[in-house]
mmCIF file of C-alpha atoms in Angstrom:
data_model
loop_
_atom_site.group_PDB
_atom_site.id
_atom_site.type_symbol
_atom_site.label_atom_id
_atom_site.label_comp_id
_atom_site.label_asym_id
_atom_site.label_seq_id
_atom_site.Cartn_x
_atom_site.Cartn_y
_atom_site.Cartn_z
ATOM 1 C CA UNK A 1464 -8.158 5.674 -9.806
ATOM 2 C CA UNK A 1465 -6.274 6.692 -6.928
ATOM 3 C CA UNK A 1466 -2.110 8.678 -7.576
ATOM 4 C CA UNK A 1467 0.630 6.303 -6.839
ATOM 5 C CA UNK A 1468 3.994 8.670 -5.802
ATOM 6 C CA UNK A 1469 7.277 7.361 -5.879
ATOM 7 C CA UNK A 1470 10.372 8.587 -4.281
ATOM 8 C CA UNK A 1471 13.650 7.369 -4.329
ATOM 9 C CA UNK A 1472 16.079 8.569 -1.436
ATOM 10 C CA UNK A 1473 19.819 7.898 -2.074
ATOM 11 C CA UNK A 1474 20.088 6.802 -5.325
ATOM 12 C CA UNK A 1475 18.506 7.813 -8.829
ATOM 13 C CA UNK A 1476 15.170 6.985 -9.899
ATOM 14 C CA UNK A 1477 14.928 4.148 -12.479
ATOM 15 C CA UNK A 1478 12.066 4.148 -14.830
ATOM 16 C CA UNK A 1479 11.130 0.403 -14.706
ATOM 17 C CA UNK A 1480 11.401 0.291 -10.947
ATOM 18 C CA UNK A 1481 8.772 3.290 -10.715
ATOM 19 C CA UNK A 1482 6.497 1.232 -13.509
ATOM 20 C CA UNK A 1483 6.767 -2.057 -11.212
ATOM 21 C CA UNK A 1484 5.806 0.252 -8.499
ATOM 22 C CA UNK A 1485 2.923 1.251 -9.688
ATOM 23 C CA UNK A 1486 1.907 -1.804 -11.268
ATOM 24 C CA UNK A 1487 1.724 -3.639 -8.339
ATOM 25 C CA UNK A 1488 -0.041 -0.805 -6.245
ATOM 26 C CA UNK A 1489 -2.560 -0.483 -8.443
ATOM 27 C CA UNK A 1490 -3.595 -4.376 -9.404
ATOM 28 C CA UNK A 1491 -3.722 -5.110 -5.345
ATOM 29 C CA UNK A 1492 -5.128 -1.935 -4.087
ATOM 30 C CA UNK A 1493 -7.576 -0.451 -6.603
ATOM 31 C CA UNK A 1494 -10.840 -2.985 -4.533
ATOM 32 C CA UNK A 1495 -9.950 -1.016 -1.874
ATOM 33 C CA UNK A 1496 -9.125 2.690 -2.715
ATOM 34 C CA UNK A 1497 -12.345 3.992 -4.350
ATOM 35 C CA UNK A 1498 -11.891 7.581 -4.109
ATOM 36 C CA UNK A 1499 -9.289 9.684 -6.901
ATOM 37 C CA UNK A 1500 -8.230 11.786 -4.102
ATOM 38 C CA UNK A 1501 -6.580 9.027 -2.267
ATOM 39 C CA UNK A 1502 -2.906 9.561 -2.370
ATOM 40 C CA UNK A 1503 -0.700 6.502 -1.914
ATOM 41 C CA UNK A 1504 3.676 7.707 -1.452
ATOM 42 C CA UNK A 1505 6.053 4.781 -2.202
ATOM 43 C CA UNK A 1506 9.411 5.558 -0.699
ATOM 44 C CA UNK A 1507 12.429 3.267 -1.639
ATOM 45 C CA UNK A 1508 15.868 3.108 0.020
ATOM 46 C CA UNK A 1509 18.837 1.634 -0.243
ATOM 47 C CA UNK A 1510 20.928 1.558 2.518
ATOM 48 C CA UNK A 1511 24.611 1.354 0.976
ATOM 49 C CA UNK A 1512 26.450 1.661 4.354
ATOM 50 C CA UNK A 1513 25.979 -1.367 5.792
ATOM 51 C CA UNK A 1514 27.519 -4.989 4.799
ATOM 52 C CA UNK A 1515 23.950 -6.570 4.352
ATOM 53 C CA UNK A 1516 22.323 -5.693 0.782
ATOM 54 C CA UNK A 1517 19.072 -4.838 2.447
ATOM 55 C CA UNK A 1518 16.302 -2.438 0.213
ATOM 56 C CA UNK A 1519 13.685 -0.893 2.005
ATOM 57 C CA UNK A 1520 10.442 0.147 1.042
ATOM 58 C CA UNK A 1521 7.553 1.916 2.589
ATOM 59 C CA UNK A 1522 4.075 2.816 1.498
ATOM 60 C CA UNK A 1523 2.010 5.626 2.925
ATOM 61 C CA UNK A 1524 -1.650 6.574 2.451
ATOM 62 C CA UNK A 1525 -4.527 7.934 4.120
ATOM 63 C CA UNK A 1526 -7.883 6.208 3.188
ATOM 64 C CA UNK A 1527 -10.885 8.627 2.897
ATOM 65 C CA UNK A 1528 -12.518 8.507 6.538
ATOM 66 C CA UNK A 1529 -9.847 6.058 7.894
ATOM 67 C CA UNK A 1530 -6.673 6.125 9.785
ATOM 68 C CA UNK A 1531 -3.710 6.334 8.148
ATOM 69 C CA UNK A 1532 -1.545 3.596 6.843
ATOM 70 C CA UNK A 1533 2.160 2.796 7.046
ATOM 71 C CA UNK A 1534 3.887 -0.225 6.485
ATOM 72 C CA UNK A 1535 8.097 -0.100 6.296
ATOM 73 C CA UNK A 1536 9.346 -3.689 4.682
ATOM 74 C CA UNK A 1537 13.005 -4.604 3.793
ATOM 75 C CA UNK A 1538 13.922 -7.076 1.655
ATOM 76 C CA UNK A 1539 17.110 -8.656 -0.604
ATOM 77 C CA UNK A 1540 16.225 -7.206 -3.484
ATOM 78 C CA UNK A 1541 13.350 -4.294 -4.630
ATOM 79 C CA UNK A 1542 11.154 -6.419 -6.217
ATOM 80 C CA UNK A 1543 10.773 -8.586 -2.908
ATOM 81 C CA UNK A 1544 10.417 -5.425 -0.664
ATOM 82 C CA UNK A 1545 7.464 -3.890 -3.186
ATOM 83 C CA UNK A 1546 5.569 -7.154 -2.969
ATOM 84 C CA UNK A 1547 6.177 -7.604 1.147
ATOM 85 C CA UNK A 1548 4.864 -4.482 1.351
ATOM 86 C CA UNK A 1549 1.912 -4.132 -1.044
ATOM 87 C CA UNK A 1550 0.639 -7.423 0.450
ATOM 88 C CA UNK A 1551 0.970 -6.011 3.929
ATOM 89 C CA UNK A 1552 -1.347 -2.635 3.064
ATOM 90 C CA UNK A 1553 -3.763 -5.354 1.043
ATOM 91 C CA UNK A 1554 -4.352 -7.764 4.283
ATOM 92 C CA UNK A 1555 -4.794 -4.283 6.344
ATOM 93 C CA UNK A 1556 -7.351 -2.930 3.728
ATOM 94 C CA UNK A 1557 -8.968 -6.082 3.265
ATOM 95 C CA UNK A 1558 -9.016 -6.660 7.013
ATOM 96 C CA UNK A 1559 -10.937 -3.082 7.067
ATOM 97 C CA UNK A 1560 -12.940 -3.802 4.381
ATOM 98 C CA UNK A 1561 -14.330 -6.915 6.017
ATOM 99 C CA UNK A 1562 -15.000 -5.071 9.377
ATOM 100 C CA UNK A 1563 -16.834 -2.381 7.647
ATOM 101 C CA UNK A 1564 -19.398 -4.903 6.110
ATOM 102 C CA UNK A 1565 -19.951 -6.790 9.214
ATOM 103 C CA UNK A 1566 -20.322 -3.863 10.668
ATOM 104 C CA UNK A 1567 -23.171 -2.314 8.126
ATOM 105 C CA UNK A 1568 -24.727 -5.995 7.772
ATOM 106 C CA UNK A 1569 -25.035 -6.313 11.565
ATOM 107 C CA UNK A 1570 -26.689 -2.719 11.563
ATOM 108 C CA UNK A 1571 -29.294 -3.766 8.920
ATOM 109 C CA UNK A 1572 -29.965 -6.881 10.932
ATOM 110 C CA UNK A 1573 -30.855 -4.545 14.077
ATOM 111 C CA UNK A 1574 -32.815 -2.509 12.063
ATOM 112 C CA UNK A 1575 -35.378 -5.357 10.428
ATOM 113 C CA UNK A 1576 -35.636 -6.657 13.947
ATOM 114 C CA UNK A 1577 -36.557 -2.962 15.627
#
């Protein structure tokens, strides 16, 4: 399994927040991410200066052989922002995922016809 990292910038962490987190990371990415050394950084912010209530979240990670991934999302409350943006780095991995077997299925159909 790959290591979820949560940081919290301008406000204290909160233990239930970090195990939602985490929870939802994990069930929607783990298809994807095969490799333990795959290191996925949640950051959360709340931005207390301006009128709007507006929580932002961004996830971070670098897929083994692939280019790196960030995706910022705000939201009106955390748990929105977390699931915005986990389903955002899902469609991109499965989106990659798909590529990478047409690619290797088109390949083995050139090779049974050379």
């Amino acid at each position: 399994m790959f290591n979820t990292v949560t940081t919290y910038r301008d406000f204290e962490s909160r233990e239930h927040l970090t195990s939602y987190v985490e929870e939802q990371v994990h069930a929607a990415l783990a298809k994807y991410i095969d490799r333990h050394d795959t290191r996925v950084e949640v950051t959360l912010n709340h931005d207390r200066a301006t009128a709007a209530k507006l929580f932002h979240v961004g996830i971070s990670l670098k897929p083994a052989h692939r280019a790196p991934i960030h995706v910022d999302k705000q939201a009106s409350s955390w748990h929105a922002a977390v699931r915005d943006a986990v389903k955002t780095v899902e469609k991109i991995l499965r989106r990659d995922h798909t590529k990478r077997l047409s690619r290797r299925r088109h390949s083995r159909g050139l090779e049974l016809i050379a």
